[in-house]
Amino acid sequence: MAPSTSTVPASTHHQVWLQRSNPEIRLHYIECLPIASSKPLGTILLIHGFPESSYQFRKVIPPFTSAGYRVLAPDYRGAGYSSKPPSGYTKKDIATDLHTLLNEHLGIKEKVHLVGHDIGGMITHAYCALFPESVESVVWGECPLPGSTVYENTKHSLTLWHFDFHSVPDISVQLVQGKERMYIKHFYDRLAQNPAVFTNADLDFYEAQYAMPGALRAGFSTYASFEEDAEHNRQWRQENGKIKVRSMVLSGAGSFIAEEAENMGAEFYEDTRHVAVEGSGHWIAEEQPERFVEEVLGFIEGKKRDAKDLPHHGGPERVSIEDVVATN
């Protein structure tokens, strides 16, 4: 049975300009507020990975909001509906964009809960390092964090062949352009335990986004900056010590990085734990959305939550592409 529209939180879409020209830096974001009139329990900032966008969190935004949280899911610089400037793709740059969005444009002064996946996990780490006073907790993972031991040991491996390929954007864009659907589907198929969660409609949506001018170049540039990101991460740790923000590294049990995730977290955080989600590969929010919500909320609230304790929508709400792309 479809959930009642009166009980499903409605998402709204917005755009802000951090910079109007030379170059334009425009960020698109999704916002979803709790239905109840009471003050939200807090703000959750969801930061996507590659090759995705804020659409990645379509199944988990409604349960988070129904649990009482304000949810923000931006398309970071160069991704989704956001602008594709020619430079500025270090995780330091992107984290600064997002902090400016929250602090200056949305007026959010209280600490927020960060949730980052893949490239988004690298961005959450930079956000914590730069703005620890603005972060209540961080859930991140499914990425070999630049500067970590696992990153140094795997960055040129066959498993992560695309790290080197993307690091030469001029060539990689020319080779992938016009073949966006085949290319991004390779990652969905290869890294998932259940690749069938990516429907043809999902592929249509992402193909259209990554076929836009500048989209591949921007996406690949986030990889080309990894060595600079590694320098930043090591420098921050040397100057300030390990990050004191409460941290959880969240992995799919079927992911190659799951075995190394706990040690990776301990390299950079004083207070960290690791959870591996059974039945999931790399794409946890899509492959196991109930467990994703359960683990994130349990960590944020400092307790173990079972799926039966989550606000019920007949399962995590399957938001349509029309809901995601509709402007408000």
PDB file of C-alpha atoms in Angstrom, residues 65-186:
ATOM      1  CA  THR A  65      12.656  13.443   8.270  1.00  0.00           C
ATOM      2  CA  SER A  66       9.895  11.350   9.806  1.00  0.00           C
ATOM      3  CA  ALA A  67      12.269  10.606  12.689  1.00  0.00           C
ATOM      4  CA  GLY A  68      12.245  14.341  13.416  1.00  0.00           C
ATOM      5  CA  TYR A  69      15.273  15.688  11.549  1.00  0.00           C
ATOM      6  CA  ARG A  70      15.694  18.478   9.052  1.00  0.00           C
ATOM      7  CA  VAL A  71      17.437  16.926   6.046  1.00  0.00           C
ATOM      8  CA  LEU A  72      19.595  18.713   3.485  1.00  0.00           C
ATOM      9  CA  ALA A  73      20.998  16.923   0.441  1.00  0.00           C
ATOM     10  CA  PRO A  74      23.045  19.175  -1.848  1.00  0.00           C
ATOM     11  CA  ASP A  75      24.569  18.498  -5.227  1.00  0.00           C
ATOM     12  CA  TYR A  76      28.114  19.561  -4.453  1.00  0.00           C
ATOM     13  CA  ARG A  77      30.153  21.732  -6.824  1.00  0.00           C
ATOM     14  CA  GLY A  78      30.234  20.177 -10.302  1.00  0.00           C
ATOM     15  CA  ALA A  79      27.561  17.530  -9.673  1.00  0.00           C
ATOM     16  CA  GLY A  80      23.865  17.131 -10.415  1.00  0.00           C
ATOM     17  CA  TYR A  81      22.077  20.416 -11.023  1.00  0.00           C
ATOM     18  CA  SER A  82      24.879  22.516  -9.521  1.00  0.00           C
ATOM     19  CA  SER A  83      27.235  24.559 -11.698  1.00  0.00           C
ATOM     20  CA  LYS A  84      30.462  23.091 -13.083  1.00  0.00           C
ATOM     21  CA  PRO A  85      33.228  25.659 -12.501  1.00  0.00           C
ATOM     22  CA  PRO A  86      36.613  24.994 -14.109  1.00  0.00           C
ATOM     23  CA  SER A  87      38.445  24.480 -10.801  1.00  0.00           C
ATOM     24  CA  GLY A  88      38.026  24.126  -7.050  1.00  0.00           C
ATOM     25  CA  TYR A  89      37.584  20.359  -6.674  1.00  0.00           C
ATOM     26  CA  THR A  90      39.727  19.665  -3.645  1.00  0.00           C
ATOM     27  CA  LYS A  91      37.629  18.371  -0.766  1.00  0.00           C
ATOM     28  CA  LYS A  92      38.702  21.464   1.154  1.00  0.00           C
ATOM     29  CA  ASP A  93      37.085  23.639  -1.543  1.00  0.00           C
ATOM     30  CA  ILE A  94      33.878  21.598  -1.648  1.00  0.00           C
ATOM     31  CA  ALA A  95      33.545  21.375   2.138  1.00  0.00           C
ATOM     32  CA  THR A  96      33.953  25.146   2.334  1.00  0.00           C
ATOM     33  CA  ASP A  97      31.167  25.551  -0.242  1.00  0.00           C
ATOM     34  CA  LEU A  98      28.824  23.435   1.867  1.00  0.00           C
ATOM     35  CA  HIS A  99      29.696  25.184   5.112  1.00  0.00           C
ATOM     36  CA  THR A 100      28.978  28.512   3.406  1.00  0.00           C
ATOM     37  CA  LEU A 101      25.637  27.153   2.191  1.00  0.00           C
ATOM     38  CA  LEU A 102      24.581  26.114   5.688  1.00  0.00           C
ATOM     39  CA  ASN A 103      26.107  28.918   7.718  1.00  0.00           C
ATOM     40  CA  GLU A 104      25.637  31.991   5.541  1.00  0.00           C
ATOM     41  CA  HIS A 105      22.723  31.164   3.248  1.00  0.00           C
ATOM     42  CA  LEU A 106      20.564  28.945   5.456  1.00  0.00           C
ATOM     43  CA  GLY A 107      21.537  30.523   8.766  1.00  0.00           C
ATOM     44  CA  ILE A 108      22.250  27.188  10.468  1.00  0.00           C
ATOM     45  CA  LYS A 109      24.420  27.980  13.475  1.00  0.00           C
ATOM     46  CA  GLU A 110      23.914  24.840  15.550  1.00  0.00           C
ATOM     47  CA  LYS A 111      26.054  21.754  15.069  1.00  0.00           C
ATOM     48  CA  VAL A 112      24.931  19.406  12.288  1.00  0.00           C
ATOM     49  CA  HIS A 113      25.175  15.674  11.652  1.00  0.00           C
ATOM     50  CA  LEU A 114      27.244  14.890   8.549  1.00  0.00           C
ATOM     51  CA  VAL A 115      26.641  11.767   6.451  1.00  0.00           C
ATOM     52  CA  GLY A 116      28.967  11.260   3.500  1.00  0.00           C
ATOM     53  CA  HIS A 117      29.369   8.425   1.016  1.00  0.00           C
ATOM     54  CA  ASP A 118      32.281   7.778  -1.381  1.00  0.00           C
ATOM     55  CA  ILE A 119      33.577  11.210  -2.515  1.00  0.00           C
ATOM     56  CA  GLY A 120      31.070  12.582  -0.010  1.00  0.00           C
ATOM     57  CA  GLY A 121      32.920  10.723   2.731  1.00  0.00           C
ATOM     58  CA  MET A 122      36.110  12.555   1.790  1.00  0.00           C
ATOM     59  CA  ILE A 123      34.193  15.841   1.845  1.00  0.00           C
ATOM     60  CA  THR A 124      32.744  15.157   5.317  1.00  0.00           C
ATOM     61  CA  HIS A 125      36.265  14.537   6.589  1.00  0.00           C
ATOM     62  CA  ALA A 126      37.458  17.883   5.233  1.00  0.00           C
ATOM     63  CA  TYR A 127      34.381  19.556   6.743  1.00  0.00           C
ATOM     64  CA  CYS A 128      35.203  18.058  10.176  1.00  0.00           C
ATOM     65  CA  ALA A 129      38.848  19.105   9.911  1.00  0.00           C
ATOM     66  CA  LEU A 130      38.014  22.664   8.873  1.00  0.00           C
ATOM     67  CA  PHE A 131      34.888  23.303  10.924  1.00  0.00           C
ATOM     68  CA  PRO A 132      34.861  20.907  13.913  1.00  0.00           C
ATOM     69  CA  GLU A 133      32.879  23.404  15.990  1.00  0.00           C
ATOM     70  CA  SER A 134      30.034  23.069  13.451  1.00  0.00           C
ATOM     71  CA  VAL A 135      29.758  19.265  13.559  1.00  0.00           C
ATOM     72  CA  GLU A 136      27.895  17.134  16.105  1.00  0.00           C
ATOM     73  CA  SER A 137      28.679  13.760  14.527  1.00  0.00           C
ATOM     74  CA  VAL A 138      29.953  12.297  11.271  1.00  0.00           C
ATOM     75  CA  VAL A 139      29.036   9.091   9.426  1.00  0.00           C
ATOM     76  CA  TRP A 140      31.277   8.452   6.458  1.00  0.00           C
ATOM     77  CA  GLY A 141      32.724   5.647   4.431  1.00  0.00           C
ATOM     78  CA  GLU A 142      33.049   3.665   1.225  1.00  0.00           C
ATOM     79  CA  CYS A 143      36.158   5.620   0.299  1.00  0.00           C
ATOM     80  CA  PRO A 144      39.885   5.135   0.805  1.00  0.00           C
ATOM     81  CA  LEU A 145      40.522   8.496   2.449  1.00  0.00           C
ATOM     82  CA  PRO A 146      43.419  10.282   0.715  1.00  0.00           C
ATOM     83  CA  GLY A 147      46.432  10.231   3.008  1.00  0.00           C
ATOM     84  CA  SER A 148      45.359   7.054   4.803  1.00  0.00           C
ATOM     85  CA  THR A 149      47.291   3.803   4.719  1.00  0.00           C
ATOM     86  CA  VAL A 150      44.645   2.012   2.672  1.00  0.00           C
ATOM     87  CA  TYR A 151      44.651   4.851   0.140  1.00  0.00           C
ATOM     88  CA  GLU A 152      48.421   4.722  -0.289  1.00  0.00           C
ATOM     89  CA  ASN A 153      48.335   0.921  -0.630  1.00  0.00           C
ATOM     90  CA  THR A 154      45.499   0.769  -3.179  1.00  0.00           C
ATOM     91  CA  LYS A 155      45.448   4.014  -5.183  1.00  0.00           C
ATOM     92  CA  HIS A 156      47.224   2.450  -8.169  1.00  0.00           C
ATOM     93  CA  SER A 157      45.630  -1.002  -7.840  1.00  0.00           C
ATOM     94  CA  LEU A 158      43.528  -2.753 -10.454  1.00  0.00           C
ATOM     95  CA  THR A 159      40.563  -2.519  -8.073  1.00  0.00           C
ATOM     96  CA  LEU A 160      40.806   1.274  -8.195  1.00  0.00           C
ATOM     97  CA  TRP A 161      41.914   1.599 -11.824  1.00  0.00           C
ATOM     98  CA  HIS A 162      39.578   4.551 -12.292  1.00  0.00           C
ATOM     99  CA  PHE A 163      41.545   6.671  -9.794  1.00  0.00           C
ATOM    100  CA  ASP A 164      44.388   6.989 -12.315  1.00  0.00           C
ATOM    101  CA  PHE A 165      42.057   7.203 -15.320  1.00  0.00           C
ATOM    102  CA  HIS A 166      40.038  10.074 -13.826  1.00  0.00           C
ATOM    103  CA  SER A 167      43.193  11.882 -12.789  1.00  0.00           C
ATOM    104  CA  VAL A 168      43.800  12.896 -16.412  1.00  0.00           C
ATOM    105  CA  PRO A 169      40.446  14.587 -17.116  1.00  0.00           C
ATOM    106  CA  ASP A 170      41.288  15.870 -20.612  1.00  0.00           C
ATOM    107  CA  ILE A 171      41.781  12.319 -21.918  1.00  0.00           C
ATOM    108  CA  SER A 172      39.224  10.494 -19.782  1.00  0.00           C
ATOM    109  CA  VAL A 173      36.419  12.898 -20.699  1.00  0.00           C
ATOM    110  CA  GLN A 174      37.110  12.446 -24.404  1.00  0.00           C
ATOM    111  CA  LEU A 175      37.025   8.656 -24.056  1.00  0.00           C
ATOM    112  CA  VAL A 176      33.822   8.502 -21.967  1.00  0.00           C
ATOM    113  CA  GLN A 177      31.816  11.293 -23.618  1.00  0.00           C
ATOM    114  CA  GLY A 178      28.857   9.842 -25.509  1.00  0.00           C
ATOM    115  CA  LYS A 179      29.161   6.582 -23.541  1.00  0.00           C
ATOM    116  CA  GLU A 180      28.037   7.938 -20.161  1.00  0.00           C
ATOM    117  CA  ARG A 181      25.363   5.288 -19.553  1.00  0.00           C
ATOM    118  CA  MET A 182      27.691   2.343 -20.164  1.00  0.00           C
ATOM    119  CA  TYR A 183      30.419   3.917 -18.060  1.00  0.00           C
ATOM    120  CA  ILE A 184      28.417   4.758 -14.948  1.00  0.00           C
ATOM    121  CA  LYS A 185      26.506   1.459 -15.111  1.00  0.00           C
ATOM    122  CA  HIS A 186      29.827  -0.347 -14.904  1.00  0.00           C
TER     123      HIS A 186
END
